[in-house]
Amino acid sequence: MAMKDYSDEFKADAVALYESTPGATYKDIAADLGINRATLREWVLRDRDRRGIAPVDARAGGAASSRANQPAPSSDPEMRIRQLEDRVTELEASERKLATERDILRKAAKYFAGGDELVSRFQFVHDHRDAYEVKRLCQVLDVNRSSYYKWLGGADARAARRREDQALAERIRRIHADSGGAYGSPRVTAELRETGTRINHKRVARVMRTHGIAGIRLRRRVRTTIADPAMAIVPDLFQRDFNAPEPGHKYMGDITYLPVASGEFLYLATVLDCFSRKVVGWSIADHMRTNLVADALRMAAATRGGLDGAVFHSDHGSQYGSRAFADLCSDLGVTRSMGSVGSSADNAACESFHASLKRETLRGSRDYGDPDTCRMTVFAWLTRYNTRRRHSANGHLSPNEYEHRHHTAKLTLAA
């Protein structure tokens, strides 16, 4: 069942997801979040009112505004014909404009497949200036015409820098090869300076990145399970059986790291129902203190309307073994279960869930960028996971749909 009492944090994330998704409708976002369309609209309008923004939804009102500006139909037949001819001419011009913009955007989509940077937009305008007006190209790509012409005036200087960078890249390749491919930009910079070359390490890093030269870099393994040797012994009530006959009987949880820019991390704690693999609770923070897992369990209790009589399974992380978390479980009527120390297989379902999350949200990237982007990306995925993502363990039904059909079947049998 959907959560009825939404936290302020959930409401804020839902509003931010709607506002940051171009072209999205209340219906689409509400479906992803598993909430009512009118509820989401109320949250958005309330937030806009708080920020002093007029409650006008540009995504729905553009056509009505355009119709309102049209002159009233004339009663004179000849005048009516002229009005219709003018309207046809206007629509034809609008269609030509839209067709041109579609052509530009279609070509731009292929052009920017490797990354959309401002310089790339200027280059796209320059490469297509014979096919389209520069003014229209700049409008569609959202760049300033004066900035484009300024960029165009620096073509000779850029060409000279490219030649210099190419020569530098050849020197870097020799140094890199001599090191057995181990040197990164700091050591390459040191080698260049040793030969008397005055150079900034940022330029070396840029040239190496541009030419695909990289040193050996072992990815830092983030340890999220740190056992407390003084914690009380908790039995393993799951014995690697992650299935359940009914929703709300067995839950499992874990912590995973979310890489952001500059080598920093956020941390995600989740609570999954073993019956449907539904995420009934989660929490994201920049720390791994007990509050992280406690907040996720409290959200699970709010989502399910209580956890009394349920079993919660986790690893031996110090957060799950803390006295504060044990007291919370006792207050909620939850029986704790823990796998053996050092065995990821004893919590394999959670491990698999987190692996899917990162694979489908990072898409091969090293990090999520800034923390806000990370939080919003993960929030959107978690909510869509429950409402729309098909799960193999559920016969390729979403967790919400799987539970809905289970409840319907029970009611049918009871009748």
PDB file of C-alpha atoms in Angstrom, residues 62-222:
ATOM      1  CA  GLY A  62       0.638  27.927 -23.662  1.00  0.00           C
ATOM      2  CA  ALA A  63      -1.983  26.804 -26.156  1.00  0.00           C
ATOM      3  CA  ALA A  64      -4.835  28.519 -24.304  1.00  0.00           C
ATOM      4  CA  SER A  65      -2.858  31.768 -24.140  1.00  0.00           C
ATOM      5  CA  SER A  66      -2.212  31.611 -27.867  1.00  0.00           C
ATOM      6  CA  ARG A  67      -5.892  31.087 -28.614  1.00  0.00           C
ATOM      7  CA  ALA A  68      -6.846  33.998 -26.349  1.00  0.00           C
ATOM      8  CA  ASN A  69      -4.695  36.389 -28.410  1.00  0.00           C
ATOM      9  CA  GLN A  70      -6.466  35.550 -31.663  1.00  0.00           C
ATOM     10  CA  PRO A  71      -8.983  38.123 -33.012  1.00  0.00           C
ATOM     11  CA  ALA A  72     -12.656  37.307 -32.718  1.00  0.00           C
ATOM     12  CA  PRO A  73     -14.184  35.798 -35.905  1.00  0.00           C
ATOM     13  CA  SER A  74     -15.773  38.420 -38.175  1.00  0.00           C
ATOM     14  CA  SER A  75     -19.417  38.191 -39.216  1.00  0.00           C
ATOM     15  CA  ASP A  76     -18.525  39.419 -42.731  1.00  0.00           C
ATOM     16  CA  PRO A  77     -17.797  36.398 -45.030  1.00  0.00           C
ATOM     17  CA  GLU A  78     -15.005  38.105 -46.967  1.00  0.00           C
ATOM     18  CA  MET A  79     -13.359  39.360 -43.793  1.00  0.00           C
ATOM     19  CA  ARG A  80     -13.764  35.861 -42.306  1.00  0.00           C
ATOM     20  CA  ILE A  81     -11.977  34.372 -45.348  1.00  0.00           C
ATOM     21  CA  ARG A  82      -9.103  36.858 -45.003  1.00  0.00           C
ATOM     22  CA  GLN A  83      -8.827  36.024 -41.307  1.00  0.00           C
ATOM     23  CA  LEU A  84      -8.654  32.321 -42.105  1.00  0.00           C
ATOM     24  CA  GLU A  85      -6.050  32.921 -44.829  1.00  0.00           C
ATOM     25  CA  ASP A  86      -3.946  34.941 -42.410  1.00  0.00           C
ATOM     26  CA  ARG A  87      -4.280  32.177 -39.825  1.00  0.00           C
ATOM     27  CA  VAL A  88      -3.209  29.530 -42.377  1.00  0.00           C
ATOM     28  CA  THR A  89      -0.188  31.650 -43.315  1.00  0.00           C
ATOM     29  CA  GLU A  90       0.689  32.037 -39.649  1.00  0.00           C
ATOM     30  CA  LEU A  91       0.389  28.281 -39.022  1.00  0.00           C
ATOM     31  CA  GLU A  92       2.450  27.450 -42.106  1.00  0.00           C
ATOM     32  CA  ALA A  93       5.215  29.811 -40.939  1.00  0.00           C
ATOM     33  CA  SER A  94       5.068  28.271 -37.478  1.00  0.00           C
ATOM     34  CA  GLU A  95       5.268  24.771 -38.988  1.00  0.00           C
ATOM     35  CA  ARG A  96       8.309  25.743 -41.081  1.00  0.00           C
ATOM     36  CA  LYS A  97       9.976  27.174 -38.003  1.00  0.00           C
ATOM     37  CA  LEU A  98       9.275  24.027 -35.989  1.00  0.00           C
ATOM     38  CA  ALA A  99      10.473  21.815 -38.845  1.00  0.00           C
ATOM     39  CA  THR A 100      13.742  23.767 -39.018  1.00  0.00           C
ATOM     40  CA  GLU A 101      14.219  23.491 -35.250  1.00  0.00           C
ATOM     41  CA  ARG A 102      13.530  19.745 -35.374  1.00  0.00           C
ATOM     42  CA  ASP A 103      16.144  19.324 -38.099  1.00  0.00           C
ATOM     43  CA  ILE A 104      18.684  21.298 -36.082  1.00  0.00           C
ATOM     44  CA  LEU A 105      18.003  19.359 -32.892  1.00  0.00           C
ATOM     45  CA  ARG A 106      18.128  16.017 -34.726  1.00  0.00           C
ATOM     46  CA  LYS A 107      21.556  16.845 -36.111  1.00  0.00           C
ATOM     47  CA  ALA A 108      22.680  18.255 -32.775  1.00  0.00           C
ATOM     48  CA  ALA A 109      21.708  15.019 -30.991  1.00  0.00           C
ATOM     49  CA  LYS A 110      24.206  13.088 -33.112  1.00  0.00           C
ATOM     50  CA  TYR A 111      26.781  15.861 -32.937  1.00  0.00           C
ATOM     51  CA  PHE A 112      26.729  16.018 -29.153  1.00  0.00           C
ATOM     52  CA  ALA A 113      26.758  12.260 -28.576  1.00  0.00           C
ATOM     53  CA  GLY A 114      30.195  12.564 -26.958  1.00  0.00           C
ATOM     54  CA  GLY A 115      29.158  15.395 -24.620  1.00  0.00           C
ATOM     55  CA  ASP A 116      27.404  18.757 -24.869  1.00  0.00           C
ATOM     56  CA  GLU A 117      29.791  21.574 -23.961  1.00  0.00           C
ATOM     57  CA  LEU A 118      29.466  25.274 -24.741  1.00  0.00           C
ATOM     58  CA  VAL A 119      32.475  25.146 -27.083  1.00  0.00           C
ATOM     59  CA  SER A 120      30.872  22.205 -28.896  1.00  0.00           C
ATOM     60  CA  ARG A 121      27.747  24.298 -29.455  1.00  0.00           C
ATOM     61  CA  PHE A 122      29.797  27.083 -31.004  1.00  0.00           C
ATOM     62  CA  GLN A 123      31.480  24.529 -33.260  1.00  0.00           C
ATOM     63  CA  PHE A 124      28.090  23.091 -34.252  1.00  0.00           C
ATOM     64  CA  VAL A 125      26.863  26.578 -35.211  1.00  0.00           C
ATOM     65  CA  HIS A 126      30.024  27.135 -37.241  1.00  0.00           C
ATOM     66  CA  ASP A 127      29.758  23.764 -39.014  1.00  0.00           C
ATOM     67  CA  HIS A 128      26.089  24.309 -39.980  1.00  0.00           C
ATOM     68  CA  ARG A 129      26.066  28.054 -40.674  1.00  0.00           C
ATOM     69  CA  ASP A 130      25.679  27.476 -44.440  1.00  0.00           C
ATOM     70  CA  ALA A 131      22.558  25.326 -43.997  1.00  0.00           C
ATOM     71  CA  TYR A 132      20.767  27.468 -41.399  1.00  0.00           C
ATOM     72  CA  GLU A 133      20.795  31.070 -40.209  1.00  0.00           C
ATOM     73  CA  VAL A 134      23.291  31.706 -37.426  1.00  0.00           C
ATOM     74  CA  LYS A 135      20.549  33.499 -35.505  1.00  0.00           C
ATOM     75  CA  ARG A 136      18.250  30.442 -35.610  1.00  0.00           C
ATOM     76  CA  LEU A 137      21.078  28.066 -34.696  1.00  0.00           C
ATOM     77  CA  CYS A 138      21.989  30.163 -31.679  1.00  0.00           C
ATOM     78  CA  GLN A 139      18.361  30.374 -30.565  1.00  0.00           C
ATOM     79  CA  VAL A 140      17.793  26.619 -30.767  1.00  0.00           C
ATOM     80  CA  LEU A 141      21.066  25.791 -29.004  1.00  0.00           C
ATOM     81  CA  ASP A 142      20.553  28.545 -26.404  1.00  0.00           C
ATOM     82  CA  VAL A 143      23.836  30.359 -27.019  1.00  0.00           C
ATOM     83  CA  ASN A 144      24.507  34.080 -27.340  1.00  0.00           C
ATOM     84  CA  ARG A 145      25.296  35.242 -30.868  1.00  0.00           C
ATOM     85  CA  SER A 146      27.870  37.760 -29.690  1.00  0.00           C
ATOM     86  CA  SER A 147      29.616  34.998 -27.739  1.00  0.00           C
ATOM     87  CA  TYR A 148      29.683  32.828 -30.857  1.00  0.00           C
ATOM     88  CA  TYR A 149      31.270  35.611 -32.918  1.00  0.00           C
ATOM     89  CA  LYS A 150      33.782  36.250 -30.160  1.00  0.00           C
ATOM     90  CA  TRP A 151      34.634  32.537 -30.193  1.00  0.00           C
ATOM     91  CA  LEU A 152      34.958  32.685 -33.977  1.00  0.00           C
ATOM     92  CA  GLY A 153      37.417  35.580 -33.715  1.00  0.00           C
ATOM     93  CA  GLY A 154      39.737  33.495 -31.553  1.00  0.00           C
ATOM     94  CA  ALA A 155      40.085  30.672 -34.112  1.00  0.00           C
ATOM     95  CA  ASP A 156      43.760  31.419 -34.899  1.00  0.00           C
ATOM     96  CA  ALA A 157      44.751  31.474 -31.229  1.00  0.00           C
ATOM     97  CA  ARG A 158      42.924  28.178 -30.624  1.00  0.00           C
ATOM     98  CA  ALA A 159      44.648  26.555 -33.562  1.00  0.00           C
ATOM     99  CA  ALA A 160      48.034  27.599 -32.154  1.00  0.00           C
ATOM    100  CA  ARG A 161      47.116  26.157 -28.729  1.00  0.00           C
ATOM    101  CA  ARG A 162      46.037  22.888 -30.339  1.00  0.00           C
ATOM    102  CA  ARG A 163      49.410  22.581 -32.061  1.00  0.00           C
ATOM    103  CA  GLU A 164      51.189  23.269 -28.769  1.00  0.00           C
ATOM    104  CA  ASP A 165      48.988  20.746 -26.950  1.00  0.00           C
ATOM    105  CA  GLN A 166      49.672  18.135 -29.623  1.00  0.00           C
ATOM    106  CA  ALA A 167      53.421  18.578 -29.196  1.00  0.00           C
ATOM    107  CA  LEU A 168      53.032  18.404 -25.421  1.00  0.00           C
ATOM    108  CA  ALA A 169      50.925  15.242 -25.750  1.00  0.00           C
ATOM    109  CA  GLU A 170      53.767  13.530 -27.632  1.00  0.00           C
ATOM    110  CA  ARG A 171      56.207  14.373 -24.823  1.00  0.00           C
ATOM    111  CA  ILE A 172      53.713  13.141 -22.230  1.00  0.00           C
ATOM    112  CA  ARG A 173      53.243   9.856 -24.106  1.00  0.00           C
ATOM    113  CA  ARG A 174      56.996   9.223 -24.011  1.00  0.00           C
ATOM    114  CA  ILE A 175      57.155   9.921 -20.264  1.00  0.00           C
ATOM    115  CA  HIS A 176      54.061   7.792 -19.687  1.00  0.00           C
ATOM    116  CA  ALA A 177      55.510   4.896 -21.703  1.00  0.00           C
ATOM    117  CA  ASP A 178      58.832   5.093 -19.860  1.00  0.00           C
ATOM    118  CA  SER A 179      56.972   4.731 -16.567  1.00  0.00           C
ATOM    119  CA  GLY A 180      55.308   1.547 -17.738  1.00  0.00           C
ATOM    120  CA  GLY A 181      51.998   3.357 -18.019  1.00  0.00           C
ATOM    121  CA  ALA A 182      51.933   4.049 -14.299  1.00  0.00           C
ATOM    122  CA  TYR A 183      52.409   7.831 -14.178  1.00  0.00           C
ATOM    123  CA  GLY A 184      49.431  10.113 -13.798  1.00  0.00           C
ATOM    124  CA  SER A 185      49.397  13.881 -14.282  1.00  0.00           C
ATOM    125  CA  PRO A 186      51.234  14.806 -11.015  1.00  0.00           C
ATOM    126  CA  ARG A 187      54.275  12.627 -11.806  1.00  0.00           C
ATOM    127  CA  VAL A 188      54.236  13.559 -15.500  1.00  0.00           C
ATOM    128  CA  THR A 189      54.244  17.234 -14.480  1.00  0.00           C
ATOM    129  CA  ALA A 190      57.211  16.586 -12.199  1.00  0.00           C
ATOM    130  CA  GLU A 191      59.092  14.893 -15.055  1.00  0.00           C
ATOM    131  CA  LEU A 192      58.443  17.822 -17.384  1.00  0.00           C
ATOM    132  CA  ARG A 193      59.551  20.333 -14.779  1.00  0.00           C
ATOM    133  CA  GLU A 194      62.686  18.266 -14.178  1.00  0.00           C
ATOM    134  CA  THR A 195      63.676  18.927 -17.795  1.00  0.00           C
ATOM    135  CA  GLY A 196      63.264  22.676 -17.281  1.00  0.00           C
ATOM    136  CA  THR A 197      59.745  23.020 -18.705  1.00  0.00           C
ATOM    137  CA  ARG A 198      57.615  25.519 -16.805  1.00  0.00           C
ATOM    138  CA  ILE A 199      54.112  24.093 -16.928  1.00  0.00           C
ATOM    139  CA  ASN A 200      50.959  24.025 -14.819  1.00  0.00           C
ATOM    140  CA  HIS A 201      49.760  20.632 -13.585  1.00  0.00           C
ATOM    141  CA  LYS A 202      46.196  21.493 -14.633  1.00  0.00           C
ATOM    142  CA  ARG A 203      47.290  21.842 -18.243  1.00  0.00           C
ATOM    143  CA  VAL A 204      49.061  18.483 -18.102  1.00  0.00           C
ATOM    144  CA  ALA A 205      45.920  16.875 -16.652  1.00  0.00           C
ATOM    145  CA  ARG A 206      43.780  18.453 -19.375  1.00  0.00           C
ATOM    146  CA  VAL A 207      46.039  17.315 -22.214  1.00  0.00           C
ATOM    147  CA  MET A 208      46.251  13.802 -20.785  1.00  0.00           C
ATOM    148  CA  ARG A 209      42.464  13.666 -20.428  1.00  0.00           C
ATOM    149  CA  THR A 210      41.912  14.976 -23.963  1.00  0.00           C
ATOM    150  CA  HIS A 211      44.306  12.439 -25.508  1.00  0.00           C
ATOM    151  CA  GLY A 212      43.187   9.499 -23.404  1.00  0.00           C
ATOM    152  CA  ILE A 213      46.431   9.140 -21.415  1.00  0.00           C
ATOM    153  CA  ALA A 214      45.872   7.887 -17.880  1.00  0.00           C
ATOM    154  CA  GLY A 215      48.005   6.371 -15.175  1.00  0.00           C
ATOM    155  CA  ILE A 216      47.158   3.268 -13.183  1.00  0.00           C
ATOM    156  CA  ARG A 217      44.500   4.202 -10.671  1.00  0.00           C
ATOM    157  CA  LEU A 218      43.085   1.627  -8.330  1.00  0.00           C
ATOM    158  CA  ARG A 219      39.538   2.444  -7.377  1.00  0.00           C
ATOM    159  CA  ARG A 220      39.222   3.038  -3.678  1.00  0.00           C
ATOM    160  CA  ARG A 221      37.098   0.357  -2.083  1.00  0.00           C
ATOM    161  CA  VAL A 222      34.654   1.849   0.376  1.00  0.00           C
TER     162      VAL A 222
END
